[in-house]
Short mmCIF file of C-alpha atoms in Angstrom, two decimals:
data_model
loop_
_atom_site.label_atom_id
_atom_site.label_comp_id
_atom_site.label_asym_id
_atom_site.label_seq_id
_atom_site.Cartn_x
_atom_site.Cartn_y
_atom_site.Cartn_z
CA UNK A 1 -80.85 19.06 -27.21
CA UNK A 2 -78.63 22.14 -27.90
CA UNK A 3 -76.95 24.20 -24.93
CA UNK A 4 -76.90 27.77 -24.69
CA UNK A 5 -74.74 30.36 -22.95
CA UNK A 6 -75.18 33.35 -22.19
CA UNK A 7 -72.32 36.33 -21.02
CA UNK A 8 -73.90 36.61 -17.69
CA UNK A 9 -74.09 32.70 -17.18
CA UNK A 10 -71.23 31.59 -14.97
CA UNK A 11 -71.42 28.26 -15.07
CA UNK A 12 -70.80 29.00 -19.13
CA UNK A 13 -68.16 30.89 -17.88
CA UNK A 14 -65.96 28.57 -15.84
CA UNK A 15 -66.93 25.56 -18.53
CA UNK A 16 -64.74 28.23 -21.05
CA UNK A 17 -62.12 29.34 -18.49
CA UNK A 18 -61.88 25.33 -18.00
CA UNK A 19 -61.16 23.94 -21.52
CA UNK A 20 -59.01 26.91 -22.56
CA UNK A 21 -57.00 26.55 -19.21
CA UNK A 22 -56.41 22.52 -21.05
CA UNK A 23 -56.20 23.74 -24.14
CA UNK A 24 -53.44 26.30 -24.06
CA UNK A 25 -51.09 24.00 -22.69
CA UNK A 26 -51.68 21.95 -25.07
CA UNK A 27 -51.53 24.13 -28.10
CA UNK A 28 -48.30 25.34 -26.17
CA UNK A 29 -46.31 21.85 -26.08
CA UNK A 30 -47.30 21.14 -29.70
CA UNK A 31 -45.98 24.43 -30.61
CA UNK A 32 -42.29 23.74 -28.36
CA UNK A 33 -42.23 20.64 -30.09
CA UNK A 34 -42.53 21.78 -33.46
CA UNK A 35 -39.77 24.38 -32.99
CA UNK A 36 -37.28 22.35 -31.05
CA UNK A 37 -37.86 19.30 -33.61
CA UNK A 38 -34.57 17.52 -33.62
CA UNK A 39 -33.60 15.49 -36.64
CA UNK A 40 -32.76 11.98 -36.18
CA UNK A 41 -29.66 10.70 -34.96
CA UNK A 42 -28.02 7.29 -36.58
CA UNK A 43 -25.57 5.46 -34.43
CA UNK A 44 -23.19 3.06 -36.61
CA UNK A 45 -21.07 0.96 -34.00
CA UNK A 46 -17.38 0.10 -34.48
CA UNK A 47 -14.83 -3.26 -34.15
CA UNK A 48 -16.91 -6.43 -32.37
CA UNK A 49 -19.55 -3.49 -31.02
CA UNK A 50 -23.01 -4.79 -31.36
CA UNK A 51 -25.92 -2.19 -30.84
CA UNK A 52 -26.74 -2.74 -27.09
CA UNK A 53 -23.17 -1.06 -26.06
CA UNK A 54 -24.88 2.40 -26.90
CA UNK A 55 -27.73 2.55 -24.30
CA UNK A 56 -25.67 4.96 -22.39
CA UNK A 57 -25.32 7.30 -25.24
CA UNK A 58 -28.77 7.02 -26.26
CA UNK A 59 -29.90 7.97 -22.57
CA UNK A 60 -27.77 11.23 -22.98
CA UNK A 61 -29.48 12.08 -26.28
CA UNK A 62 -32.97 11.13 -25.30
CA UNK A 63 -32.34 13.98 -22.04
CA UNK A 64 -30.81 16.48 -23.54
CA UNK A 65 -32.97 16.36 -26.52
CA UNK A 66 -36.50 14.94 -25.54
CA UNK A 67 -38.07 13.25 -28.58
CA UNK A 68 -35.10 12.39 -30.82
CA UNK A 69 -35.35 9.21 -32.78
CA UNK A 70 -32.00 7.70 -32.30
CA UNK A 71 -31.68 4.36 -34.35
CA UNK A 72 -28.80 1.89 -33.42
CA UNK A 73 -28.02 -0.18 -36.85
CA UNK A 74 -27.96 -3.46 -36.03
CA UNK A 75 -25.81 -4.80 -38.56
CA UNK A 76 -21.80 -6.31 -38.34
CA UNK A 77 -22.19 -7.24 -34.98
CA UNK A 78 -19.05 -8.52 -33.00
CA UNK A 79 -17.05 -10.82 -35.25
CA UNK A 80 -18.98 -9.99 -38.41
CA UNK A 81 -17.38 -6.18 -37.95
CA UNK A 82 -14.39 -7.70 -39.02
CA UNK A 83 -15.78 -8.56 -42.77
CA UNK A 84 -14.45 -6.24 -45.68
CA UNK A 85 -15.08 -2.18 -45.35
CA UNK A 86 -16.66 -2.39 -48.65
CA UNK A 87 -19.48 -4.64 -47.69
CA UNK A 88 -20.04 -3.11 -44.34
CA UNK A 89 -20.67 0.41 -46.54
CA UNK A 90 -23.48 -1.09 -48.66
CA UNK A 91 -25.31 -2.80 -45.54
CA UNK A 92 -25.15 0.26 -43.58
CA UNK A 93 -26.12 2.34 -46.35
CA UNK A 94 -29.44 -0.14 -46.72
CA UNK A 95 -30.41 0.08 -43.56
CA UNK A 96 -29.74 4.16 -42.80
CA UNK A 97 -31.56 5.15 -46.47
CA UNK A 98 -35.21 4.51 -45.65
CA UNK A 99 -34.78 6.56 -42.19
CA UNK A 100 -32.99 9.89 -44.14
CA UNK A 101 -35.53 9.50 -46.75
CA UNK A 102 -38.57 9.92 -43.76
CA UNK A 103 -36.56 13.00 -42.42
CA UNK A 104 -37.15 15.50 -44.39
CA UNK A 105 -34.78 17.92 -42.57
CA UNK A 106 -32.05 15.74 -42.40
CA UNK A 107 -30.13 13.52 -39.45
CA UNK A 108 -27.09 13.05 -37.73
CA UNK A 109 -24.35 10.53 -37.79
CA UNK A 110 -22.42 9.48 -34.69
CA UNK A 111 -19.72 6.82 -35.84
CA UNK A 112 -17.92 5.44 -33.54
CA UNK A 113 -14.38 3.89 -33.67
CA UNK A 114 -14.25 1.42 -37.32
CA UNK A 115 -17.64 2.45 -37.74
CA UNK A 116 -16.09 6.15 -38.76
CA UNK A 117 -14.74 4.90 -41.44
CA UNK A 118 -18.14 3.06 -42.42
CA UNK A 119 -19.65 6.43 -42.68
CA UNK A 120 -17.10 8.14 -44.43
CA UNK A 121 -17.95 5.56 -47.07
CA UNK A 122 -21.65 5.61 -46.97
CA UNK A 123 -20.93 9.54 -47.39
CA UNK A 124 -18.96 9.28 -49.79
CA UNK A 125 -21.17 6.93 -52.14
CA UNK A 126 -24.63 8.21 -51.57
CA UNK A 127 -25.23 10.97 -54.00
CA UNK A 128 -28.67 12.19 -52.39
CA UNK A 129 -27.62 11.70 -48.68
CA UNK A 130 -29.26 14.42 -45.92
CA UNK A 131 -27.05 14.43 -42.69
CA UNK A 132 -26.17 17.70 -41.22
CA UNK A 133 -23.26 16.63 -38.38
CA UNK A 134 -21.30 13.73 -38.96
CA UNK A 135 -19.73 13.26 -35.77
CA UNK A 136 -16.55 10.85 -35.87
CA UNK A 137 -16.08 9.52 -32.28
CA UNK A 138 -12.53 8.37 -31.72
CA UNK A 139 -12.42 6.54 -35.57
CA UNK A 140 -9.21 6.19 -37.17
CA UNK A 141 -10.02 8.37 -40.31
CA UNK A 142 -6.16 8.61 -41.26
CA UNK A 143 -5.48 4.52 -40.62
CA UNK A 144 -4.27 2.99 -37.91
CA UNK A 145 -0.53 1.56 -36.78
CA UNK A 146 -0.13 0.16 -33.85
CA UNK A 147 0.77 -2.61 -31.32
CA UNK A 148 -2.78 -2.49 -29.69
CA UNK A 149 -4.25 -5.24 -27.67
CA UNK A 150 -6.74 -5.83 -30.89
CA UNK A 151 -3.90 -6.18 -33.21
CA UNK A 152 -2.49 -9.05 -30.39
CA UNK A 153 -6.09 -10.59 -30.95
CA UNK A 154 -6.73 -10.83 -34.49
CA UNK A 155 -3.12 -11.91 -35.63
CA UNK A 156 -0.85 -12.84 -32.59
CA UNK A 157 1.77 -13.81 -35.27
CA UNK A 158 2.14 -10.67 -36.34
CA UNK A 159 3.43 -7.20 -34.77
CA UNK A 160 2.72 -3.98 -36.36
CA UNK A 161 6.07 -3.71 -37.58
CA UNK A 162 5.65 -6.59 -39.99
CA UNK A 163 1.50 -7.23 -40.53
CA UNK A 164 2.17 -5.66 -44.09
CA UNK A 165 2.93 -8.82 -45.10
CA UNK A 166 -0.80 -9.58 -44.56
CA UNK A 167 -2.76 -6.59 -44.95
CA UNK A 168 -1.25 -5.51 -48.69
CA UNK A 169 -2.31 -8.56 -49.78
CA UNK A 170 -5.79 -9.55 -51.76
CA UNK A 171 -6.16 -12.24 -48.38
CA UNK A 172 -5.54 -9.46 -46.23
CA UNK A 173 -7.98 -7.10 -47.79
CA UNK A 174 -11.03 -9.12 -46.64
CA UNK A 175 -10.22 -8.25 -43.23
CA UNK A 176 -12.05 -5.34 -42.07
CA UNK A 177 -8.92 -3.88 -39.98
CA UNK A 178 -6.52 -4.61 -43.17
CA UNK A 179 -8.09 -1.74 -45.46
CA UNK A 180 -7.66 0.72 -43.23
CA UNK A 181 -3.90 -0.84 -41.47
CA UNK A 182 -1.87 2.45 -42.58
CA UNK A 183 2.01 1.76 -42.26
CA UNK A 184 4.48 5.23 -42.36
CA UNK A 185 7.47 2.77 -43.37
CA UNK A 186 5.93 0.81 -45.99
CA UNK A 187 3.48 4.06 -47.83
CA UNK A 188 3.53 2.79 -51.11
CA UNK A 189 2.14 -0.51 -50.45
CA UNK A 190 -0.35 0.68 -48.53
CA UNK A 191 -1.30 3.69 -51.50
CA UNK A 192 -1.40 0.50 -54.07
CA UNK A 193 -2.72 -2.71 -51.99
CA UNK A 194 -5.61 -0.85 -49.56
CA UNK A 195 -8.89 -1.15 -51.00
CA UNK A 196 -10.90 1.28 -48.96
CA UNK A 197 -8.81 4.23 -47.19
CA UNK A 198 -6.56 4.95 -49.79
CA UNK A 199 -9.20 5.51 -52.07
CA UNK A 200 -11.44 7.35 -49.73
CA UNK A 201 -8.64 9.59 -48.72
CA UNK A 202 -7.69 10.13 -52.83
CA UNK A 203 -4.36 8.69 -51.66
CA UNK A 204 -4.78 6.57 -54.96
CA UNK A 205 -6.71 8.39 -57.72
CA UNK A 206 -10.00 6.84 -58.57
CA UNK A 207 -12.40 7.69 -60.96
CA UNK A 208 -15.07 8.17 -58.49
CA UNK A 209 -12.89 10.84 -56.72
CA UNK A 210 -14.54 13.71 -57.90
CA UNK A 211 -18.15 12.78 -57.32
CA UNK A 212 -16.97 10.99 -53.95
CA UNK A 213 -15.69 14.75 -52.91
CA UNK A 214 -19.37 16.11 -53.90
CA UNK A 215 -21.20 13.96 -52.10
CA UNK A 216 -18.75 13.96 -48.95
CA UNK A 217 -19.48 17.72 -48.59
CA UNK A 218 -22.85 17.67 -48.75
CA UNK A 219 -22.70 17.41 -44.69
CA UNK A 220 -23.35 20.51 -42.98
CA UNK A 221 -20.04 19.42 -40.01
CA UNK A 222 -17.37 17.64 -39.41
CA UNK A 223 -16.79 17.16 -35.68
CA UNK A 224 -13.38 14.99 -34.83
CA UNK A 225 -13.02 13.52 -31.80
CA UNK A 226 -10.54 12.07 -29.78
CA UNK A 227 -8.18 12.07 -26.78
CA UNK A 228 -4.87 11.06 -25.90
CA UNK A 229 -5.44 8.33 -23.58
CA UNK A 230 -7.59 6.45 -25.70
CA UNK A 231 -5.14 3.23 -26.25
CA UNK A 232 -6.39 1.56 -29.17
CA UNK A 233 -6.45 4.35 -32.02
CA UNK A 234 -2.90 4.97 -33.22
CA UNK A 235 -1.51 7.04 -33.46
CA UNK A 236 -4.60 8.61 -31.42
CA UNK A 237 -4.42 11.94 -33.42
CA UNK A 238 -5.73 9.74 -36.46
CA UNK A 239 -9.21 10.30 -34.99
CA UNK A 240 -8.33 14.00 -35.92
CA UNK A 241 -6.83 13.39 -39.70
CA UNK A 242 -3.51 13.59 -37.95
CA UNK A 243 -0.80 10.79 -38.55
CA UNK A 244 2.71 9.20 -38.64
CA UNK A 245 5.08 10.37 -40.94
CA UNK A 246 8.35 7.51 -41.68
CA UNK A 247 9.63 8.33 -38.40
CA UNK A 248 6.48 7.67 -36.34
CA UNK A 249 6.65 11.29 -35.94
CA UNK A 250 2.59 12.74 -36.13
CA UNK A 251 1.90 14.85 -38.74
CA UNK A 252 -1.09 17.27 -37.69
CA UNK A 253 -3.93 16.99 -40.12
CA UNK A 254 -3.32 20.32 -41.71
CA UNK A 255 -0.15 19.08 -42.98
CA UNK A 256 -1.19 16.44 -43.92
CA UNK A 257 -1.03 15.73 -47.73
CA UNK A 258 -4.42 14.88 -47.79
CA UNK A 259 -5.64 17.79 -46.19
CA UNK A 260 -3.27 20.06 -48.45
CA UNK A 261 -4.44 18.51 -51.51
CA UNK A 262 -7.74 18.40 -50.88
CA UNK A 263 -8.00 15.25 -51.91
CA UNK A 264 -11.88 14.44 -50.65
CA UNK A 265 -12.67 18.06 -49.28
CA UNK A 266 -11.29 18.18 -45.83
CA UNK A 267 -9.59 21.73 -46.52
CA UNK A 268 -12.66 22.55 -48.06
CA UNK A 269 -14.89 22.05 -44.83
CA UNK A 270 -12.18 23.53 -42.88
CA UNK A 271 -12.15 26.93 -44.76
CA UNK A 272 -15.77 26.66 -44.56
CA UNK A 273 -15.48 26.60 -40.65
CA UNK A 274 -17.43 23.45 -40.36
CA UNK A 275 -14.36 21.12 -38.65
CA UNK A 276 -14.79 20.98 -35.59
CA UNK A 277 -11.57 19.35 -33.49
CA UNK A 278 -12.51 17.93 -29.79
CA UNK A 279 -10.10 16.66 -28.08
CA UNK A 280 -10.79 14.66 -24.81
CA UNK A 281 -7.78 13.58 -22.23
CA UNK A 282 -8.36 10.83 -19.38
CA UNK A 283 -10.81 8.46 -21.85
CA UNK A 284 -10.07 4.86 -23.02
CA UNK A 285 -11.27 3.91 -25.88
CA UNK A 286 -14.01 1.43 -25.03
CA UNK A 287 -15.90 4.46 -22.92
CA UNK A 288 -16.34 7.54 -25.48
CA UNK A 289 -19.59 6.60 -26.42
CA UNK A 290 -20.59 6.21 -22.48
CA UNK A 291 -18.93 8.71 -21.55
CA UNK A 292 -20.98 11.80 -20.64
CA UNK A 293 -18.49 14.87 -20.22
CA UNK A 294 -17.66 13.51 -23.84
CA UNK A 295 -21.25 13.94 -24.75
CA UNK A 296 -21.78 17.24 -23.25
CA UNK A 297 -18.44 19.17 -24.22
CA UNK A 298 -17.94 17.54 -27.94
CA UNK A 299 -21.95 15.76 -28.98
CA UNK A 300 -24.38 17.45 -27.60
CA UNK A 301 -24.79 20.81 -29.27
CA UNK A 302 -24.11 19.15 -33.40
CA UNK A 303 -27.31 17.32 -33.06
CA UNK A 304 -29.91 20.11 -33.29
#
């Protein structure tokens, strides 16, 4: 039995009025939502992290940015972070591929800590890789040197002074920590003994240098963070390209060699204006990623 209406018939009238007053809003949200689509964010934890530490930055994302599929990789956990930087790269780089491949405008890295330097890698090595900001959250991207209560952990023989005498060696190399352990008084051992930073920072030529470089600055931003009080990082403007020079003196990043040189495109993005440098006092380093003034003043606006 069909229905008619006709102009005069009010009942027609209000049974309009009625689904358009549901529809519009409807047609409304779906529109919002397809202009304010945010990409996806990928979360790759750091040194004996496991995934259920970032709840607290996932909150944050998930309120400023209703929607967002933010993925925690779930791989390294605790004392498995500590196996070789090499490996870690690959396993990442399994899991993250399948979610950049489903996003076809791209995603977001936020590394934290070790896992900075796990990204940098994955970067580095994956030729048809989409994300936009790669967001390095307190990570030692120059190496690290210091007499840190993890150090005190992992080898309580050693001091920082003297762990050389592990980490340049092909033992020492399996250890996650060794091939990025940068030491200002011993530079030439660490250029010709690290496996991983030295040849991600073109500190020791490689013959994937120039395609590493390429695919590195494919990303769309570079945003640095860090702080002074962190007290694990070291020195803690490594989080920032900065480092030690043979006098434990820091050397900003921009004079650094490896930003003059251009080694893997740092000066590159720079001149492009696409480093961004936040710098955070008054946080340790087990609370950036929980930290929400962090979030707000250095994450919140790279992850549209």
């Amino acid at each position: 039995m069909k229905h008619s209406c006709s102009a005069t018939s009010s009942r027609c009238r209000m049974s309009s009025s009625g689904a358009a007053g549901l529809l519009y809003p409807l047609l409304g949200a779906c529109l919002w939502a397809a202009v304010v689509a945010y990409k996806p964010v990928i979360i790759v934890h750091g040194l004996f992290d496991s995934s259920g530490d970032f709840k607290n930055l996932q909150r944050f994302i998930n309120e400023s940015h209703p929607g967002t599929n933010v993925t925690v990789i779930d791989l390294f956990d605790r004392s498995a972070s500590l196996q070789p930087m090499w490996k870690q790269v690959e396993g990442f780089k399994d899991a993250v591929y399948p979610i950049m491949q489903n996003a076809a405008d791209g995603v977001h890295f936020i590394c934290y800590s070790q896992g900075g330097l796990v990204c940098r890698g994955i970067l580095s090595t994956l030729s048809d890789h989409n994300v936009h900001s790669f967001i390095s959250l307190s990570s030692p991207q120059a190496g690290q040197y210091g007499d840190t209560d993890y150090l005190k952990y992992l080898f309580p023989q050693f001091v920082k002074s003297n762990l050389y005498h592990l980490c340049y060696t092909a033992v020492g190399q399996r250890v996650s920590i060794c091939n990025y352990w940068n030491d200002p008084h011993h530079k030439d051992l660490y250029v010709n003994s690290s496996d991983y930073l030295a040849l991600l920072n073109g500190e020791r030529p490689s013959p994937n240098s120039t395609e590493w470089k390429k695919n590195f600055l494919m990303i769309k931003k570079l945003v640095l963070i860090g702080g002074p009080d962190d007290g694990v990082i070291t020195p803690w403007q490594s989080s920032q390209f900065g480092f030690y020079n043979d006098n434990e003196t820091v050397v900003e990043m921009q004079h650094q060699d490896l930003y003059l040189s251009d080694f893997f495109g740092l000066k590159t993005l720079a001149a492009r204006g696409d480093v961004i440098i936040c710098s955070v006092p008054g946080v340790e380093h087990v609370w950036w990623h929980s930290n929400e003034t962090v979030f707000h003043s250095c994450i919140e606006r790279w992850l549209v």
